[in-house]
PDB file of N, CA and C in Angstrom:
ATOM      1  N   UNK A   1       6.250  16.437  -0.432  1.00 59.00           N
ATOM      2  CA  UNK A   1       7.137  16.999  -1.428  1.00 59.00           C
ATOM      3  C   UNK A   1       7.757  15.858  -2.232  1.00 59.00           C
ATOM      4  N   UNK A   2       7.317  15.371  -3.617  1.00 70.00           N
ATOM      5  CA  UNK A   2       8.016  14.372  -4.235  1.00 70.00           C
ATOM      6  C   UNK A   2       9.601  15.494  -5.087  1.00 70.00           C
ATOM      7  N   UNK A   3      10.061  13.645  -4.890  1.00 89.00           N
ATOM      8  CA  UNK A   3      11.803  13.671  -5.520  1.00 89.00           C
ATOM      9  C   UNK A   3      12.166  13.400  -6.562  1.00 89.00           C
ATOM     10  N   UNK A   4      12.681  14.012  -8.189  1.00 93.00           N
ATOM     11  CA  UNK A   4      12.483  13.205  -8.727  1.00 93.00           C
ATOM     12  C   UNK A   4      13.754  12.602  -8.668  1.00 93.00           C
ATOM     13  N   UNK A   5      13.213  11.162  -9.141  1.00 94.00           N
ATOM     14  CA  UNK A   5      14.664   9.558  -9.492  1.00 94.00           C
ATOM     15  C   UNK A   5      14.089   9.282 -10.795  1.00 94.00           C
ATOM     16  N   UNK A   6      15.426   8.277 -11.260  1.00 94.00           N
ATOM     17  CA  UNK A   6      15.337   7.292 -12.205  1.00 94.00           C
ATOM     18  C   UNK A   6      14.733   6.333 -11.685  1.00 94.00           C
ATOM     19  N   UNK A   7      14.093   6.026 -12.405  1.00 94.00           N
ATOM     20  CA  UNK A   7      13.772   4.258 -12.166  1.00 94.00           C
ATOM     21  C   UNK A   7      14.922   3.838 -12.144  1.00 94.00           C
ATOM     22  N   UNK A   8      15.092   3.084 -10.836  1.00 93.00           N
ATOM     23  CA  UNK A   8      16.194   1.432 -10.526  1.00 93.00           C
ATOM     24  C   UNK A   8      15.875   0.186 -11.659  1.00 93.00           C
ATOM     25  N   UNK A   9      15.020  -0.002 -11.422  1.00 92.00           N
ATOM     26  CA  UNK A   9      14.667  -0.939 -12.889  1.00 92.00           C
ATOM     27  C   UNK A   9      12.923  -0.754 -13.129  1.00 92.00           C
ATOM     28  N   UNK A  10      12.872  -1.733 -14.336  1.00 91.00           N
ATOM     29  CA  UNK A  10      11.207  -1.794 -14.918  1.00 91.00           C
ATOM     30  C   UNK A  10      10.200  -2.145 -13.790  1.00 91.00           C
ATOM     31  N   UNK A  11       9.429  -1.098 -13.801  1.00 89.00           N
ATOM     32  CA  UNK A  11       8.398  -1.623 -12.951  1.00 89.00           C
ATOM     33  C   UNK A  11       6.869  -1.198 -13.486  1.00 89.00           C
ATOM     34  N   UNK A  12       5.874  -1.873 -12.587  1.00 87.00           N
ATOM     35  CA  UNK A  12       4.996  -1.569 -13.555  1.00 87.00           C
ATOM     36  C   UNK A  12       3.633  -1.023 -12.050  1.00 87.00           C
ATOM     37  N   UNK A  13       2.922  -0.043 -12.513  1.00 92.00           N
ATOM     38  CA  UNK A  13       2.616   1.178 -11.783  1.00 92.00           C
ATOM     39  C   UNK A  13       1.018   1.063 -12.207  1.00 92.00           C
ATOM     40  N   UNK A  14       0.226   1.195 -11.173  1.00 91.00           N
ATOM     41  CA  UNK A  14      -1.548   0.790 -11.768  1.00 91.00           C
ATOM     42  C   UNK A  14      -1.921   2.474 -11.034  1.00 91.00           C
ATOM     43  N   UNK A  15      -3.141   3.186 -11.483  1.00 92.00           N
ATOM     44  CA  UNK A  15      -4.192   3.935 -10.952  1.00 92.00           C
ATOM     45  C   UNK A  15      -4.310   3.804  -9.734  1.00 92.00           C
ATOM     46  N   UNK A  16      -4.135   2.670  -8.619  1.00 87.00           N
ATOM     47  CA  UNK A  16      -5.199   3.110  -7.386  1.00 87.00           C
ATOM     48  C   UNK A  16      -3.916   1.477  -6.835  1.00 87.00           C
ATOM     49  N   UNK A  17      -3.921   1.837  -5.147  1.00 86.00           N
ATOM     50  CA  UNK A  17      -3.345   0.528  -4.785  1.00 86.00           C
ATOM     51  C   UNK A  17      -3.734  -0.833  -4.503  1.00 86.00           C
ATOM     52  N   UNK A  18      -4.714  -0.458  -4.715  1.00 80.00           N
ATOM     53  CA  UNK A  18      -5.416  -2.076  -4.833  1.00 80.00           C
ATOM     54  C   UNK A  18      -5.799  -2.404  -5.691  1.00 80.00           C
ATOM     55  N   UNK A  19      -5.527  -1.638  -7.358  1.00 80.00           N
ATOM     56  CA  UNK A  19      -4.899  -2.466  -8.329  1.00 80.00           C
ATOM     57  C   UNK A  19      -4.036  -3.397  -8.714  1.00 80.00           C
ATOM     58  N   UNK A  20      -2.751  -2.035  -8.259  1.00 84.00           N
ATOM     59  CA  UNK A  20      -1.646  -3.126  -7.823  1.00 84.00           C
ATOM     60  C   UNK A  20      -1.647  -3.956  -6.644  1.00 84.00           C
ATOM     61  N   UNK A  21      -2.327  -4.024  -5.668  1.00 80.00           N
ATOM     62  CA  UNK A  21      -1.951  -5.128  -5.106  1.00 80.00           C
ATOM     63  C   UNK A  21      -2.480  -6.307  -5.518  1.00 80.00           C
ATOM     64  N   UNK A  22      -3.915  -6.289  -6.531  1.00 78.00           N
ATOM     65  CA  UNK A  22      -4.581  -7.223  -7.127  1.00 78.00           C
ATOM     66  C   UNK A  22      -3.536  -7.737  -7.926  1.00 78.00           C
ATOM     67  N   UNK A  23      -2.946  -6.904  -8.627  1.00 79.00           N
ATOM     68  CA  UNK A  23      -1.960  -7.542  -9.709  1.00 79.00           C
ATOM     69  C   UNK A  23      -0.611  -8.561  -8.974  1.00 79.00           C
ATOM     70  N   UNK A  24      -0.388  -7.552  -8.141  1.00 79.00           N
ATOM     71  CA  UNK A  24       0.876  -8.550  -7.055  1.00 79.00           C
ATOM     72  C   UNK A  24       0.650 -10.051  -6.414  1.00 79.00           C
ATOM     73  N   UNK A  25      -0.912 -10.220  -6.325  1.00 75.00           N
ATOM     74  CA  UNK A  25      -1.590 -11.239  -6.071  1.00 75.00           C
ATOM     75  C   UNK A  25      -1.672 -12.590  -6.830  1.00 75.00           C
ATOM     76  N   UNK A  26      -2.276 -11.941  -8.162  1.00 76.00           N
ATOM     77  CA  UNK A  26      -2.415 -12.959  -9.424  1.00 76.00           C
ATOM     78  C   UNK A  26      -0.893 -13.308  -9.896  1.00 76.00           C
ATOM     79  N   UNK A  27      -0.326 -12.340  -9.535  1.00 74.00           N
ATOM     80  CA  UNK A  27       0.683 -13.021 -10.096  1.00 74.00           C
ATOM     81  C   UNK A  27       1.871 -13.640  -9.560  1.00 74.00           C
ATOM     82  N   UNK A  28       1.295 -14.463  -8.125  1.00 74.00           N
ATOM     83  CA  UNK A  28       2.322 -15.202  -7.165  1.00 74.00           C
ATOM     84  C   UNK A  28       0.892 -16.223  -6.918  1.00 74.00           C
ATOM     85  N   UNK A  29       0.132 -16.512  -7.780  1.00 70.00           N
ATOM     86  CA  UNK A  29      -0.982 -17.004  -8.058  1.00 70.00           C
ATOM     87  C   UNK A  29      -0.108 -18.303  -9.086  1.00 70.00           C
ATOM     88  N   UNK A  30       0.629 -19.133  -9.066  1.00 67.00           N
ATOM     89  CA  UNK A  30       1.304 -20.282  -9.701  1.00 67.00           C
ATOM     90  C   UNK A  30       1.768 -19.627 -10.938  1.00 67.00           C
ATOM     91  N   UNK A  31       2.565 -18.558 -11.126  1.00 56.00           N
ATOM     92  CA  UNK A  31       2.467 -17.459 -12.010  1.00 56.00           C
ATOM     93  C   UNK A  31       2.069 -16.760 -12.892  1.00 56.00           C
ATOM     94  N   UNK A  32       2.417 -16.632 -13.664  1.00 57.00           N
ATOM     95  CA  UNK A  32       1.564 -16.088 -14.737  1.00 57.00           C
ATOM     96  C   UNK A  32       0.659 -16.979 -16.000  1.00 57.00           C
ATOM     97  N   UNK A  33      -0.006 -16.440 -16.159  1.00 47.00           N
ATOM     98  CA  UNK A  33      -0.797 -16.910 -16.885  1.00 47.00           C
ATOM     99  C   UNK A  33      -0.491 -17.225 -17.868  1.00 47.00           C
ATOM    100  N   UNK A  34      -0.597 -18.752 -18.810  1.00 45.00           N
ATOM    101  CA  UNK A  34      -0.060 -19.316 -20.010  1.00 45.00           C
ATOM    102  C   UNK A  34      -0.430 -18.376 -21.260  1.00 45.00           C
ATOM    103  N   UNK A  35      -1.689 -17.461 -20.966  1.00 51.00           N
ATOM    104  CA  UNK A  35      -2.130 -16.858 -21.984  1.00 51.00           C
ATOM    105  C   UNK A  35      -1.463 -15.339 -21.833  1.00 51.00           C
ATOM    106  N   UNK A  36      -1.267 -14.312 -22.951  1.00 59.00           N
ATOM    107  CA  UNK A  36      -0.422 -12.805 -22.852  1.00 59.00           C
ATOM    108  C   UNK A  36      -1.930 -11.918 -22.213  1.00 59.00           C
ATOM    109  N   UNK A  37      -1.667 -11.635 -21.168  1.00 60.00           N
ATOM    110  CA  UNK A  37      -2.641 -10.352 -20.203  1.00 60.00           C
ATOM    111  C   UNK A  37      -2.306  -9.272 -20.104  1.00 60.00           C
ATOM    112  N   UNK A  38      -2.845  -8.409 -20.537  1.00 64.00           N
ATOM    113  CA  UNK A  38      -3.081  -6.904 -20.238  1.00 64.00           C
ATOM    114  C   UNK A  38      -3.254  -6.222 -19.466  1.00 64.00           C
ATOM    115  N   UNK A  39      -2.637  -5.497 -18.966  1.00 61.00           N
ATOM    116  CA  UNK A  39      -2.743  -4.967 -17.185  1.00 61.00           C
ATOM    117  C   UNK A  39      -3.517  -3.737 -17.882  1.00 61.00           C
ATOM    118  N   UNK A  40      -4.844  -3.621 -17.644  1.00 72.00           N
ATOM    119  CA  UNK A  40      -5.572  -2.597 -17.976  1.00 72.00           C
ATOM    120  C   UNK A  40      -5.224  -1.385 -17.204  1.00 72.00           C
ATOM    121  N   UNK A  41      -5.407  -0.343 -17.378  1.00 84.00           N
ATOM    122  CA  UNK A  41      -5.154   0.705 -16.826  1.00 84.00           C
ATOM    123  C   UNK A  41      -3.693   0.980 -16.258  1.00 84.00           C
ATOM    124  N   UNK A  42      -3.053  -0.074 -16.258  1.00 87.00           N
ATOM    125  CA  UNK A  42      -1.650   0.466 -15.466  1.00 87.00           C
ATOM    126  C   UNK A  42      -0.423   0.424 -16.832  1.00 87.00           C
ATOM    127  N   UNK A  43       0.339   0.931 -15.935  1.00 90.00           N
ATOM    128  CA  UNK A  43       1.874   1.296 -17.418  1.00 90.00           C
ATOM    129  C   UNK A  43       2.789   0.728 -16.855  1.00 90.00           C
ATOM    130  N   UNK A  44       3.832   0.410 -17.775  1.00 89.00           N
ATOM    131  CA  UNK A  44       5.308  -0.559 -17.209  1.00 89.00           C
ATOM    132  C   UNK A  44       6.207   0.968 -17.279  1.00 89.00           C
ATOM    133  N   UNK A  45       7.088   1.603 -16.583  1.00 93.00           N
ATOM    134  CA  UNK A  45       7.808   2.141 -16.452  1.00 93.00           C
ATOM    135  C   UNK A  45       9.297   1.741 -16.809  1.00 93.00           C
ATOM    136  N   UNK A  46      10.282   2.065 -17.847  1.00 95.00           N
ATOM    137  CA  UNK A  46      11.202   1.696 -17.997  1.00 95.00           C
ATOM    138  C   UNK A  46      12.368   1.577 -17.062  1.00 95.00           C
ATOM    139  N   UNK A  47      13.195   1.256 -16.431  1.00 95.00           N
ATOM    140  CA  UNK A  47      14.130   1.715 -16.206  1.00 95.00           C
ATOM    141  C   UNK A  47      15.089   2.922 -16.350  1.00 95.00           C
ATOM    142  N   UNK A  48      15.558   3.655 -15.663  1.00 95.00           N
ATOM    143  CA  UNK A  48      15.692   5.261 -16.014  1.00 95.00           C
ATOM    144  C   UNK A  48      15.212   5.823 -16.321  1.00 95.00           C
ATOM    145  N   UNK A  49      13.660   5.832 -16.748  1.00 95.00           N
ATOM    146  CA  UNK A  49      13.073   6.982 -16.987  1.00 95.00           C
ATOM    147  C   UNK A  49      12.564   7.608 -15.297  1.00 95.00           C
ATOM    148  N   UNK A  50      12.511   9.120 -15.902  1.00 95.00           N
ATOM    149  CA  UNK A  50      12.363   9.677 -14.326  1.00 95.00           C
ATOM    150  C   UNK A  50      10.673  10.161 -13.819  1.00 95.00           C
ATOM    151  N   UNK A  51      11.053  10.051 -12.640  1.00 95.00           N
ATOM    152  CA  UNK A  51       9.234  10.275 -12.138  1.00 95.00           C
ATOM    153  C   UNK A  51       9.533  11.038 -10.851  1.00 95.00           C
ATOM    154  N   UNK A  52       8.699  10.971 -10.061  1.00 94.00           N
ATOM    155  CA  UNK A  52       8.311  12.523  -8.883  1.00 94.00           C
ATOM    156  C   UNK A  52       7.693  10.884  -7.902  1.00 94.00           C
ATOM    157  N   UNK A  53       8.993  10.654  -6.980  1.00 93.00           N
ATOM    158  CA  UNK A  53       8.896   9.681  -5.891  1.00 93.00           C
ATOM    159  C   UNK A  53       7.909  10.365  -4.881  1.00 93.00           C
ATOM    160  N   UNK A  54       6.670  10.222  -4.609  1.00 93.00           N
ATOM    161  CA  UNK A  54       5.586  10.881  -3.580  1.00 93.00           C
ATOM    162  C   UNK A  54       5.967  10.341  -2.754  1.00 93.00           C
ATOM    163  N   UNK A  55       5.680   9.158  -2.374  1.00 90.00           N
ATOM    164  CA  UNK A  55       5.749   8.237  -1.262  1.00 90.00           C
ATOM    165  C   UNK A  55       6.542   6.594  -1.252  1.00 90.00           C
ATOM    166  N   UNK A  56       6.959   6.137   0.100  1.00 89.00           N
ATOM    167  CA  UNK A  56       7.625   5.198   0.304  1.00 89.00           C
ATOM    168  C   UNK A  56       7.281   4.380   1.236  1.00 89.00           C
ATOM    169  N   UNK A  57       6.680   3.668   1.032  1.00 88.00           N
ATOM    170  CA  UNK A  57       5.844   3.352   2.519  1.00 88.00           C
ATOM    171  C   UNK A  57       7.225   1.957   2.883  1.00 88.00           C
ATOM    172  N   UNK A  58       7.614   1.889   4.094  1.00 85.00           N
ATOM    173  CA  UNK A  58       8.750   1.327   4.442  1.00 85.00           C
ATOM    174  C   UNK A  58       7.919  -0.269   5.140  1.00 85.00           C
ATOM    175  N   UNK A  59       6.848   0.038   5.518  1.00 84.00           N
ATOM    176  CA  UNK A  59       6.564  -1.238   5.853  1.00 84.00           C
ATOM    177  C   UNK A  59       6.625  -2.399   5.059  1.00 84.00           C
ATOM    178  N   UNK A  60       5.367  -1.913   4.213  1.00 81.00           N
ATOM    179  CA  UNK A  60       5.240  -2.960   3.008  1.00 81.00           C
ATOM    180  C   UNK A  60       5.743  -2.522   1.558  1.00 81.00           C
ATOM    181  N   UNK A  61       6.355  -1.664   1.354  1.00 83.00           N
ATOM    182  CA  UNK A  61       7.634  -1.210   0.334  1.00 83.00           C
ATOM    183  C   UNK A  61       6.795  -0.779  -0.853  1.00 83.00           C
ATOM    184  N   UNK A  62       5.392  -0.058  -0.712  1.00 88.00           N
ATOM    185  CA  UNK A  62       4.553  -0.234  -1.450  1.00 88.00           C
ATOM    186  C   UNK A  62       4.823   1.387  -2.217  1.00 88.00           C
ATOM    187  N   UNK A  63       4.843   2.103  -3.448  1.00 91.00           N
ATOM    188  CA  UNK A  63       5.542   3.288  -3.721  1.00 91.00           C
ATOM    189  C   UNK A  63       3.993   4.194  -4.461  1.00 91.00           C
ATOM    190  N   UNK A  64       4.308   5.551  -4.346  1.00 92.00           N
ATOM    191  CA  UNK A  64       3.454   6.484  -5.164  1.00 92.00           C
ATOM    192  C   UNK A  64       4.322   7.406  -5.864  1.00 92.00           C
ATOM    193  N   UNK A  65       4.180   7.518  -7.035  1.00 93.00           N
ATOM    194  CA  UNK A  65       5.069   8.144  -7.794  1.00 93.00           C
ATOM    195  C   UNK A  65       3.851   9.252  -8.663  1.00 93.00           C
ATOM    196  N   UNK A  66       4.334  10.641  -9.251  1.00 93.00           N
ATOM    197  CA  UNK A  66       3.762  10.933 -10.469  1.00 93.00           C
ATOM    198  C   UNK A  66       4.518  11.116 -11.275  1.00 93.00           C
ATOM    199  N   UNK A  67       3.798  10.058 -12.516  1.00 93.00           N
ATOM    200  CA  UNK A  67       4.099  10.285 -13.654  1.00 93.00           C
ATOM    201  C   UNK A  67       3.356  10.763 -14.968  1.00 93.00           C
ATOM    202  N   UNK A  68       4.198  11.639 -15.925  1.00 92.00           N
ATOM    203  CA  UNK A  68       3.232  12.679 -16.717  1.00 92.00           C
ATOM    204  C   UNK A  68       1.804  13.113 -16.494  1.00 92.00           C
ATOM    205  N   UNK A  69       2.016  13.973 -15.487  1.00 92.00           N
ATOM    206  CA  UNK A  69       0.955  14.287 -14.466  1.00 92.00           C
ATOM    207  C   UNK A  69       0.117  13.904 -13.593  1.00 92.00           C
ATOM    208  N   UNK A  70       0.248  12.299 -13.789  1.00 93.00           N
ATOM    209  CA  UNK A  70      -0.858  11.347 -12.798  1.00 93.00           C
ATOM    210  C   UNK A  70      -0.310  10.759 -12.038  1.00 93.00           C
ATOM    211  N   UNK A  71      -1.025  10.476 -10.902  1.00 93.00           N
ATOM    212  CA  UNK A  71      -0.679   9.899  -9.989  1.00 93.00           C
ATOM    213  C   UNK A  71      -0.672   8.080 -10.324  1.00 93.00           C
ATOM    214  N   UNK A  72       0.803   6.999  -9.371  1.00 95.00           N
ATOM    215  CA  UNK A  72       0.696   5.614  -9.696  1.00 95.00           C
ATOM    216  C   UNK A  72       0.862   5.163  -8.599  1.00 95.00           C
ATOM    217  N   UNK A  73       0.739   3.666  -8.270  1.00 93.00           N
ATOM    218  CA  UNK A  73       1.459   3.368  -7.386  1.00 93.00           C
ATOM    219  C   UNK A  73       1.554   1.896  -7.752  1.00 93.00           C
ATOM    220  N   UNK A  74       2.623   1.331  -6.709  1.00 91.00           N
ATOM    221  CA  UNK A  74       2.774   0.071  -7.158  1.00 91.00           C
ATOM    222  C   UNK A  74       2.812  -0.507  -5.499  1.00 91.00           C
ATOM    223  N   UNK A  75       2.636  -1.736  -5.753  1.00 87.00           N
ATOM    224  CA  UNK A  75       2.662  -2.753  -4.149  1.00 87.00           C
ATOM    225  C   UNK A  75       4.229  -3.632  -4.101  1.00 87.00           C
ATOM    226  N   UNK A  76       4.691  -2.974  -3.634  1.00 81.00           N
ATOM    227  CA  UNK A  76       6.439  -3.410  -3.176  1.00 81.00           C
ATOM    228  C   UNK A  76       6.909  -3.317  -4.439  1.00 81.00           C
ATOM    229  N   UNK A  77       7.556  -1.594  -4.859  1.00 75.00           N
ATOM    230  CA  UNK A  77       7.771  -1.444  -5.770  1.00 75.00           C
ATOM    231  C   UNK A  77       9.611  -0.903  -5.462  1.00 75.00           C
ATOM    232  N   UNK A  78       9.955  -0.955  -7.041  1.00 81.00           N
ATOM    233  CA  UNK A  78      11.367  -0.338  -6.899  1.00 81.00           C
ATOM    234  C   UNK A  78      12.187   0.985  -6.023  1.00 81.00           C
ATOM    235  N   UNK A  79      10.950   1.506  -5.203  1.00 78.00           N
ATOM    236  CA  UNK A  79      11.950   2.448  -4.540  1.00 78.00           C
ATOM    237  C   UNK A  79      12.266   1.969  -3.030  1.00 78.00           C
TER     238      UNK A  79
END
C-alpha cells in the first residue's frame, strides 16, 4: 500500500534499481564528470513535489516510489 509524501529534498529516481545503483556508483567514482551527463531514462524529482512512497528498504535506504503512473526507484534515496 504506497503513502503519498513530499519529497524531503531533490532527488533523482531511474526505471529499474540497478540503474540507480549504477548511477550511485559513477558518481562516488572521483565525482562527477568534468563534462554535463544525462541520466538517460531517469528524472530529478523536486523537492515537495508529491509521489506514492511503495517501498523503504531500511537496510540499504534504497526507495520505490510511483510517480505519474510509473514506477522509480532510487539507491539510498530521500525517504
Amino acid at each position: 500500500m504506497a503513502e503519498v509524501k513530499p519529497m524531503p529534498e531533490d532527488g533523482r529516481f531511474c526505471p529499474s534499481w540497478a540503474e540507480a545503483h549504477e548511477r550511485t556508483l559513477a558518481s562516488l567514482n572521483n565525482g562527477r564528470a568534468p563534462y554535463k551527463v544525462r541520466w538517460k531514462g531517469c528524472v530529478l524529482i523536486k523537492k515537495g513535489e508529491k509521489v506514492d512512497v511503495v517501498d523503504v528498504d531500511q537496510t540499504d535506504g534504497s526507495n520505490e516510489i510511483t510517480y505519474k503512473g510509473r514506477h522509480w526507484f532510487s539507491d539510498g534515496g530521500p525517504f
